[in-house]
């Protein structure tokens, strides 16, 4: 997911009890189980494959921010690396569906894989906001990024417009410390309150590692949900050591 131009703010401000944002990096949002009606979290990625790290981070954000729903959005064409090979979308969608089965708050969206061209994040946000309006809800959107992705956000397409359209929830990623307050203020003047830094299970795990383990004939039990492990085996995914091995999400 990347970023593109959007017009105006899509989300009303919450009060302090419903969105415990921390403008200062490193300050953690207080856990909150109070569900904010109509709120929607958005977690994008290639999910090639989805693994327990994705799921743990998503659940932490959902619980901490009281999100009513959370959408997993598999990327179509990663905008910054369009020439890199990725597993067919139908396989990645199927694995996400298997991984989130049983969690009524989680769902998967085909919004990026069903449209042509690069998967810019702000395009996705705009489409999801329009869908919310058609269903009679005022868009209340939170995009979930790892610290690594957040540090790269200034290089995305019109990141300021993205922050005006949706809040950003930042979760840890091993080896990537959170930026300090001065960096956030410099990169996104006046928009620091739109960013919240959360703690989350710090699982040093990547889809690259999982693909490499499969290619080497090693076990991925407990690294992915059991249903996903069986799907990978049943469809002989990642047997080729070069299959998608350059992705890291």
PDB file of C-alpha atoms in Angstrom:
ATOM      1  CA  UNK A   1       0.000   0.000   0.000  1.00  0.00           C
ATOM      2  CA  UNK A   2       1.268   3.478  -0.872  1.00  0.00           C
ATOM      3  CA  UNK A   3      -0.350   6.905  -0.842  1.00  0.00           C
ATOM      4  CA  UNK A   4      -2.225   9.148  -3.269  1.00  0.00           C
ATOM      5  CA  UNK A   5      -4.060  12.474  -3.148  1.00  0.00           C
ATOM      6  CA  UNK A   6      -7.327  12.744  -1.233  1.00  0.00           C
ATOM      7  CA  UNK A   7      -9.541  15.698  -0.550  1.00  0.00           C
ATOM      8  CA  UNK A   8     -10.312  16.859   2.964  1.00  0.00           C
ATOM      9  CA  UNK A   9     -10.620  15.060   6.276  1.00  0.00           C
ATOM     10  CA  UNK A  10     -12.572  11.829   6.260  1.00  0.00           C
ATOM     11  CA  UNK A  11     -12.684  11.208   9.985  1.00  0.00           C
ATOM     12  CA  UNK A  12     -14.228  13.169  12.862  1.00  0.00           C
ATOM     13  CA  UNK A  13     -12.087  13.762  15.942  1.00  0.00           C
ATOM     14  CA  UNK A  14     -12.668  11.351  18.808  1.00  0.00           C
ATOM     15  CA  UNK A  15     -12.643  12.346  22.438  1.00  0.00           C
ATOM     16  CA  UNK A  16      -9.841  11.226  24.721  1.00  0.00           C
ATOM     17  CA  UNK A  17     -11.740   8.229  26.029  1.00  0.00           C
ATOM     18  CA  UNK A  18     -12.327   6.659  22.629  1.00  0.00           C
ATOM     19  CA  UNK A  19      -8.974   7.301  20.919  1.00  0.00           C
ATOM     20  CA  UNK A  20      -5.993   7.362  23.208  1.00  0.00           C
ATOM     21  CA  UNK A  21      -3.485   8.727  20.720  1.00  0.00           C
ATOM     22  CA  UNK A  22       0.046   9.536  21.828  1.00  0.00           C
ATOM     23  CA  UNK A  23       1.612  12.474  20.002  1.00  0.00           C
ATOM     24  CA  UNK A  24       4.969  11.681  21.587  1.00  0.00           C
ATOM     25  CA  UNK A  25       6.684   8.643  20.025  1.00  0.00           C
ATOM     26  CA  UNK A  26       7.414   5.983  22.581  1.00  0.00           C
ATOM     27  CA  UNK A  27       4.366   6.900  24.676  1.00  0.00           C
ATOM     28  CA  UNK A  28       2.047   3.934  24.561  1.00  0.00           C
ATOM     29  CA  UNK A  29      -1.686   4.127  24.060  1.00  0.00           C
ATOM     30  CA  UNK A  30      -3.617   2.915  27.090  1.00  0.00           C
ATOM     31  CA  UNK A  31      -5.470  -0.359  26.494  1.00  0.00           C
ATOM     32  CA  UNK A  32      -9.175   0.233  25.929  1.00  0.00           C
ATOM     33  CA  UNK A  33     -11.874  -2.350  25.450  1.00  0.00           C
ATOM     34  CA  UNK A  34     -14.619   0.188  24.791  1.00  0.00           C
ATOM     35  CA  UNK A  35     -15.703  -0.364  21.184  1.00  0.00           C
ATOM     36  CA  UNK A  36     -15.989   2.781  19.084  1.00  0.00           C
ATOM     37  CA  UNK A  37     -19.040   2.176  16.911  1.00  0.00           C
ATOM     38  CA  UNK A  38     -18.296   2.497  13.204  1.00  0.00           C
ATOM     39  CA  UNK A  39     -14.506   2.486  13.631  1.00  0.00           C
ATOM     40  CA  UNK A  40     -12.493   0.575  11.052  1.00  0.00           C
ATOM     41  CA  UNK A  41      -8.857  -0.489  11.124  1.00  0.00           C
ATOM     42  CA  UNK A  42      -6.959  -1.122   7.888  1.00  0.00           C
ATOM     43  CA  UNK A  43      -3.949  -3.450   7.775  1.00  0.00           C
ATOM     44  CA  UNK A  44      -2.332  -3.773   4.369  1.00  0.00           C
ATOM     45  CA  UNK A  45       0.508  -5.937   3.136  1.00  0.00           C
ATOM     46  CA  UNK A  46       1.370  -8.642   0.668  1.00  0.00           C
ATOM     47  CA  UNK A  47       0.497 -11.346   3.245  1.00  0.00           C
ATOM     48  CA  UNK A  48       2.671 -13.812   1.361  1.00  0.00           C
ATOM     49  CA  UNK A  49       1.884 -15.590   3.622  1.00  0.00           C
ATOM     50  CA  UNK A  50      -0.019 -14.090   6.537  1.00  0.00           C
ATOM     51  CA  UNK A  51       1.583 -15.163   9.815  1.00  0.00           C
ATOM     52  CA  UNK A  52       1.038 -14.950  13.561  1.00  0.00           C
ATOM     53  CA  UNK A  53       2.922 -11.653  13.760  1.00  0.00           C
ATOM     54  CA  UNK A  54       0.324  -9.987  11.531  1.00  0.00           C
ATOM     55  CA  UNK A  55      -2.515 -11.416  13.585  1.00  0.00           C
ATOM     56  CA  UNK A  56      -1.043 -10.494  16.970  1.00  0.00           C
ATOM     57  CA  UNK A  57      -0.407  -6.897  15.886  1.00  0.00           C
ATOM     58  CA  UNK A  58      -3.902  -6.580  14.420  1.00  0.00           C
ATOM     59  CA  UNK A  59      -5.548  -7.861  17.594  1.00  0.00           C
ATOM     60  CA  UNK A  60      -3.455  -5.554  19.773  1.00  0.00           C
ATOM     61  CA  UNK A  61      -4.475  -2.500  17.743  1.00  0.00           C
ATOM     62  CA  UNK A  62      -8.112  -3.568  17.637  1.00  0.00           C
ATOM     63  CA  UNK A  63      -8.265  -4.013  21.402  1.00  0.00           C
ATOM     64  CA  UNK A  64      -6.178  -0.976  22.368  1.00  0.00           C
ATOM     65  CA  UNK A  65      -8.105   1.447  20.175  1.00  0.00           C
ATOM     66  CA  UNK A  66     -11.527  -0.144  20.519  1.00  0.00           C
ATOM     67  CA  UNK A  67     -11.905  -0.689  16.788  1.00  0.00           C
ATOM     68  CA  UNK A  68     -15.224  -2.234  15.842  1.00  0.00           C
ATOM     69  CA  UNK A  69     -13.873  -3.862  12.682  1.00  0.00           C
ATOM     70  CA  UNK A  70     -10.487  -4.531  11.147  1.00  0.00           C
ATOM     71  CA  UNK A  71      -9.849  -5.170   7.462  1.00  0.00           C
ATOM     72  CA  UNK A  72      -6.858  -7.075   6.127  1.00  0.00           C
ATOM     73  CA  UNK A  73      -6.096  -5.639   2.679  1.00  0.00           C
ATOM     74  CA  UNK A  74      -3.742  -7.796   0.582  1.00  0.00           C
ATOM     75  CA  UNK A  75      -1.800  -5.694  -1.904  1.00  0.00           C
ATOM     76  CA  UNK A  76      -2.302  -6.031  -5.616  1.00  0.00           C
ATOM     77  CA  UNK A  77       0.796  -4.475  -7.219  1.00  0.00           C
ATOM     78  CA  UNK A  78       3.179  -3.165  -4.518  1.00  0.00           C
ATOM     79  CA  UNK A  79       3.800   0.392  -5.785  1.00  0.00           C
ATOM     80  CA  UNK A  80       7.450   0.670  -4.803  1.00  0.00           C
ATOM     81  CA  UNK A  81       8.455  -2.756  -6.153  1.00  0.00           C
ATOM     82  CA  UNK A  82       6.181  -3.521  -9.116  1.00  0.00           C
ATOM     83  CA  UNK A  83       8.681  -5.876 -10.758  1.00  0.00           C
ATOM     84  CA  UNK A  84       8.911  -8.280  -7.847  1.00  0.00           C
ATOM     85  CA  UNK A  85       7.188 -11.598  -7.936  1.00  0.00           C
ATOM     86  CA  UNK A  86       4.363 -12.275  -5.493  1.00  0.00           C
ATOM     87  CA  UNK A  87       2.085 -15.276  -5.001  1.00  0.00           C
ATOM     88  CA  UNK A  88      -1.231 -15.142  -6.854  1.00  0.00           C
ATOM     89  CA  UNK A  89      -3.811 -12.970  -5.119  1.00  0.00           C
ATOM     90  CA  UNK A  90      -6.386 -15.757  -4.800  1.00  0.00           C
ATOM     91  CA  UNK A  91      -3.923 -17.816  -2.738  1.00  0.00           C
ATOM     92  CA  UNK A  92      -3.049 -14.872  -0.509  1.00  0.00           C
ATOM     93  CA  UNK A  93      -6.724 -13.970  -0.023  1.00  0.00           C
ATOM     94  CA  UNK A  94      -7.546 -17.578   0.817  1.00  0.00           C
ATOM     95  CA  UNK A  95      -4.789 -17.756   3.420  1.00  0.00           C
ATOM     96  CA  UNK A  96      -5.983 -14.551   5.076  1.00  0.00           C
ATOM     97  CA  UNK A  97      -9.540 -15.882   5.186  1.00  0.00           C
ATOM     98  CA  UNK A  98      -8.324 -19.062   6.856  1.00  0.00           C
ATOM     99  CA  UNK A  99      -6.179 -17.137   9.327  1.00  0.00           C
ATOM    100  CA  UNK A 100      -8.960 -14.823  10.527  1.00  0.00           C
ATOM    101  CA  UNK A 101     -11.754 -17.400  10.652  1.00  0.00           C
ATOM    102  CA  UNK A 102     -13.423 -17.297  14.038  1.00  0.00           C
ATOM    103  CA  UNK A 103     -12.697 -13.621  14.759  1.00  0.00           C
ATOM    104  CA  UNK A 104     -15.905 -11.743  14.007  1.00  0.00           C
ATOM    105  CA  UNK A 105     -14.114  -8.391  14.125  1.00  0.00           C
ATOM    106  CA  UNK A 106     -11.717  -9.345  11.313  1.00  0.00           C
ATOM    107  CA  UNK A 107     -12.459  -9.380   7.595  1.00  0.00           C
ATOM    108  CA  UNK A 108     -10.544  -9.322   4.321  1.00  0.00           C
ATOM    109  CA  UNK A 109     -10.932  -6.887   1.435  1.00  0.00           C
ATOM    110  CA  UNK A 110     -10.165  -7.421  -2.251  1.00  0.00           C
ATOM    111  CA  UNK A 111     -10.127  -3.677  -2.897  1.00  0.00           C
ATOM    112  CA  UNK A 112      -6.479  -3.665  -4.006  1.00  0.00           C
ATOM    113  CA  UNK A 113      -6.194  -6.988  -5.785  1.00  0.00           C
ATOM    114  CA  UNK A 114      -9.304  -6.344  -7.893  1.00  0.00           C
ATOM    115  CA  UNK A 115      -8.151  -3.035  -9.312  1.00  0.00           C
ATOM    116  CA  UNK A 116      -5.456  -2.402 -11.868  1.00  0.00           C
ATOM    117  CA  UNK A 117      -2.305  -0.466 -11.175  1.00  0.00           C
ATOM    118  CA  UNK A 118      -0.223   0.144  -8.059  1.00  0.00           C
ATOM    119  CA  UNK A 119      -1.823  -0.223  -4.636  1.00  0.00           C
ATOM    120  CA  UNK A 120      -1.497   3.322  -3.285  1.00  0.00           C
ATOM    121  CA  UNK A 121      -2.723   3.482   0.312  1.00  0.00           C
ATOM    122  CA  UNK A 122      -4.673   6.699  -0.061  1.00  0.00           C
ATOM    123  CA  UNK A 123      -6.574   5.276  -3.041  1.00  0.00           C
ATOM    124  CA  UNK A 124      -7.550   2.372  -0.835  1.00  0.00           C
ATOM    125  CA  UNK A 125      -8.577   4.699   1.992  1.00  0.00           C
ATOM    126  CA  UNK A 126     -10.723   6.746  -0.382  1.00  0.00           C
ATOM    127  CA  UNK A 127     -12.498   3.656  -1.703  1.00  0.00           C
ATOM    128  CA  UNK A 128     -13.107   2.301   1.786  1.00  0.00           C
ATOM    129  CA  UNK A 129     -14.362   5.690   2.973  1.00  0.00           C
ATOM    130  CA  UNK A 130     -16.821   5.838   0.080  1.00  0.00           C
ATOM    131  CA  UNK A 131     -17.998   2.323   0.932  1.00  0.00           C
ATOM    132  CA  UNK A 132     -18.584   3.389   4.538  1.00  0.00           C
ATOM    133  CA  UNK A 133     -20.684   6.354   3.399  1.00  0.00           C
ATOM    134  CA  UNK A 134     -22.770   4.198   1.066  1.00  0.00           C
ATOM    135  CA  UNK A 135     -23.511   1.953   4.018  1.00  0.00           C
ATOM    136  CA  UNK A 136     -24.666   4.907   6.093  1.00  0.00           C
ATOM    137  CA  UNK A 137     -21.568   5.316   8.282  1.00  0.00           C
ATOM    138  CA  UNK A 138     -19.307   8.328   8.654  1.00  0.00           C
ATOM    139  CA  UNK A 139     -15.768   7.079   7.852  1.00  0.00           C
ATOM    140  CA  UNK A 140     -13.679   6.556  10.994  1.00  0.00           C
ATOM    141  CA  UNK A 141     -10.499   4.978   9.652  1.00  0.00           C
ATOM    142  CA  UNK A 142      -7.180   3.950  11.206  1.00  0.00           C
ATOM    143  CA  UNK A 143      -4.335   2.673   9.019  1.00  0.00           C
ATOM    144  CA  UNK A 144      -1.935   0.298  10.796  1.00  0.00           C
ATOM    145  CA  UNK A 145       1.773   0.556   9.965  1.00  0.00           C
ATOM    146  CA  UNK A 146       4.903  -1.012  11.388  1.00  0.00           C
ATOM    147  CA  UNK A 147       7.581   1.360  12.664  1.00  0.00           C
ATOM    148  CA  UNK A 148       9.626   0.441   9.588  1.00  0.00           C
ATOM    149  CA  UNK A 149       6.825   1.493   7.242  1.00  0.00           C
ATOM    150  CA  UNK A 150       6.065   4.623   9.253  1.00  0.00           C
ATOM    151  CA  UNK A 151       9.688   5.739   8.986  1.00  0.00           C
ATOM    152  CA  UNK A 152       9.330   5.437   5.210  1.00  0.00           C
ATOM    153  CA  UNK A 153       6.018   7.293   5.109  1.00  0.00           C
ATOM    154  CA  UNK A 154       7.524  10.662   4.070  1.00  0.00           C
ATOM    155  CA  UNK A 155       8.568   9.014   0.766  1.00  0.00           C
ATOM    156  CA  UNK A 156       5.042   7.792   0.022  1.00  0.00           C
ATOM    157  CA  UNK A 157       2.787   9.635  -2.376  1.00  0.00           C
ATOM    158  CA  UNK A 158       1.343  12.669  -0.539  1.00  0.00           C
ATOM    159  CA  UNK A 159       1.625  11.302   3.001  1.00  0.00           C
ATOM    160  CA  UNK A 160       0.118  14.452   4.500  1.00  0.00           C
ATOM    161  CA  UNK A 161      -3.095  13.861   2.607  1.00  0.00           C
ATOM    162  CA  UNK A 162      -3.142  10.297   3.925  1.00  0.00           C
ATOM    163  CA  UNK A 163      -2.810  11.534   7.511  1.00  0.00           C
ATOM    164  CA  UNK A 164      -5.649  13.963   6.912  1.00  0.00           C
ATOM    165  CA  UNK A 165      -7.824  11.079   5.709  1.00  0.00           C
ATOM    166  CA  UNK A 166      -7.045   8.463   8.359  1.00  0.00           C
ATOM    167  CA  UNK A 167      -5.272   8.095  11.642  1.00  0.00           C
ATOM    168  CA  UNK A 168      -2.076   6.061  11.769  1.00  0.00           C
ATOM    169  CA  UNK A 169      -1.457   3.392  14.408  1.00  0.00           C
ATOM    170  CA  UNK A 170       2.232   2.436  14.579  1.00  0.00           C
ATOM    171  CA  UNK A 171       3.283  -0.950  15.935  1.00  0.00           C
ATOM    172  CA  UNK A 172       6.824  -2.159  16.734  1.00  0.00           C
ATOM    173  CA  UNK A 173       9.063  -4.052  14.336  1.00  0.00           C
ATOM    174  CA  UNK A 174      12.309  -5.593  15.517  1.00  0.00           C
ATOM    175  CA  UNK A 175      15.385  -3.591  14.585  1.00  0.00           C
ATOM    176  CA  UNK A 176      13.484  -0.372  13.852  1.00  0.00           C
ATOM    177  CA  UNK A 177      13.246   2.038  16.804  1.00  0.00           C
ATOM    178  CA  UNK A 178      10.394   4.529  16.901  1.00  0.00           C
ATOM    179  CA  UNK A 179      11.317   8.012  15.661  1.00  0.00           C
ATOM    180  CA  UNK A 180      11.429  10.831  18.180  1.00  0.00           C
ATOM    181  CA  UNK A 181       8.913  13.631  18.538  1.00  0.00           C
ATOM    182  CA  UNK A 182      11.059  16.132  16.646  1.00  0.00           C
ATOM    183  CA  UNK A 183      11.116  13.855  13.586  1.00  0.00           C
ATOM    184  CA  UNK A 184       7.342  13.423  13.591  1.00  0.00           C
ATOM    185  CA  UNK A 185       6.761  17.168  13.987  1.00  0.00           C
ATOM    186  CA  UNK A 186       9.210  17.964  11.196  1.00  0.00           C
ATOM    187  CA  UNK A 187       7.800  15.429   8.756  1.00  0.00           C
ATOM    188  CA  UNK A 188       4.103  15.993   9.525  1.00  0.00           C
ATOM    189  CA  UNK A 189       3.646  19.526  10.895  1.00  0.00           C
ATOM    190  CA  UNK A 190       0.465  19.856  12.909  1.00  0.00           C
ATOM    191  CA  UNK A 191      -0.534  16.235  12.340  1.00  0.00           C
ATOM    192  CA  UNK A 192       1.293  14.469  15.190  1.00  0.00           C
ATOM    193  CA  UNK A 193      -2.009  13.927  17.086  1.00  0.00           C
ATOM    194  CA  UNK A 194      -3.112  11.785  14.116  1.00  0.00           C
ATOM    195  CA  UNK A 195      -0.393   9.256  15.006  1.00  0.00           C
ATOM    196  CA  UNK A 196      -0.526   6.801  17.888  1.00  0.00           C
ATOM    197  CA  UNK A 197       2.344   4.507  18.916  1.00  0.00           C
ATOM    198  CA  UNK A 198       1.282   1.173  20.380  1.00  0.00           C
ATOM    199  CA  UNK A 199       3.036  -1.655  22.080  1.00  0.00           C
ATOM    200  CA  UNK A 200       2.403  -5.080  20.575  1.00  0.00           C
ATOM    201  CA  UNK A 201       3.839  -8.602  20.779  1.00  0.00           C
ATOM    202  CA  UNK A 202       7.385  -8.264  19.436  1.00  0.00           C
ATOM    203  CA  UNK A 203       7.615 -11.335  17.263  1.00  0.00           C
ATOM    204  CA  UNK A 204      10.743 -11.342  15.100  1.00  0.00           C
ATOM    205  CA  UNK A 205       9.053 -12.990  12.174  1.00  0.00           C
ATOM    206  CA  UNK A 206       8.742 -12.223   8.486  1.00  0.00           C
ATOM    207  CA  UNK A 207       6.999 -13.773   5.523  1.00  0.00           C
ATOM    208  CA  UNK A 208      10.417 -14.019   3.863  1.00  0.00           C
ATOM    209  CA  UNK A 209      11.618 -16.316   6.631  1.00  0.00           C
ATOM    210  CA  UNK A 210       8.518 -18.476   6.324  1.00  0.00           C
ATOM    211  CA  UNK A 211       8.923 -18.852   2.559  1.00  0.00           C
ATOM    212  CA  UNK A 212      12.581 -19.731   2.992  1.00  0.00           C
ATOM    213  CA  UNK A 213      11.757 -22.347   5.619  1.00  0.00           C
ATOM    214  CA  UNK A 214       9.178 -23.953   3.349  1.00  0.00           C
ATOM    215  CA  UNK A 215      11.649 -24.011   0.458  1.00  0.00           C
ATOM    216  CA  UNK A 216      14.227 -25.651   2.713  1.00  0.00           C
ATOM    217  CA  UNK A 217      11.749 -28.279   3.896  1.00  0.00           C
ATOM    218  CA  UNK A 218      11.665 -26.917   7.443  1.00  0.00           C
ATOM    219  CA  UNK A 219       8.646 -26.685   9.731  1.00  0.00           C
ATOM    220  CA  UNK A 220       6.503 -23.543   9.913  1.00  0.00           C
ATOM    221  CA  UNK A 221       4.240 -24.957  12.599  1.00  0.00           C
ATOM    222  CA  UNK A 222       3.319 -22.257  15.153  1.00  0.00           C
ATOM    223  CA  UNK A 223       4.611 -19.519  12.839  1.00  0.00           C
ATOM    224  CA  UNK A 224       1.396 -19.438  10.853  1.00  0.00           C
ATOM    225  CA  UNK A 225      -2.109 -20.598  11.795  1.00  0.00           C
ATOM    226  CA  UNK A 226      -2.507 -24.337  11.323  1.00  0.00           C
ATOM    227  CA  UNK A 227      -5.077 -23.868   8.547  1.00  0.00           C
ATOM    228  CA  UNK A 228      -2.604 -21.671   6.672  1.00  0.00           C
ATOM    229  CA  UNK A 229       0.166 -24.223   7.145  1.00  0.00           C
ATOM    230  CA  UNK A 230      -2.044 -26.913   5.644  1.00  0.00           C
ATOM    231  CA  UNK A 231      -3.049 -24.639   2.753  1.00  0.00           C
ATOM    232  CA  UNK A 232       0.587 -23.947   1.906  1.00  0.00           C
ATOM    233  CA  UNK A 233       1.292 -27.673   1.870  1.00  0.00           C
ATOM    234  CA  UNK A 234      -1.842 -28.624  -0.061  1.00  0.00           C
ATOM    235  CA  UNK A 235      -1.083 -26.066  -2.794  1.00  0.00           C
ATOM    236  CA  UNK A 236       2.690 -26.623  -2.837  1.00  0.00           C
ATOM    237  CA  UNK A 237       3.396 -22.936  -2.236  1.00  0.00           C
ATOM    238  CA  UNK A 238       6.913 -21.605  -1.695  1.00  0.00           C
ATOM    239  CA  UNK A 239       8.632 -24.824  -2.710  1.00  0.00           C
ATOM    240  CA  UNK A 240      10.792 -22.790  -5.098  1.00  0.00           C
ATOM    241  CA  UNK A 241      13.433 -20.966  -3.040  1.00  0.00           C
ATOM    242  CA  UNK A 242      13.118 -17.972  -5.368  1.00  0.00           C
ATOM    243  CA  UNK A 243       9.356 -17.672  -5.129  1.00  0.00           C
ATOM    244  CA  UNK A 244       8.667 -14.196  -3.755  1.00  0.00           C
ATOM    245  CA  UNK A 245      11.840 -14.355  -1.678  1.00  0.00           C
ATOM    246  CA  UNK A 246      12.527 -10.670  -2.023  1.00  0.00           C
ATOM    247  CA  UNK A 247       9.429  -9.547  -0.157  1.00  0.00           C
ATOM    248  CA  UNK A 248       9.718  -8.830   3.551  1.00  0.00           C
ATOM    249  CA  UNK A 249       6.161  -8.095   4.687  1.00  0.00           C
TER     250      UNK A 249
END
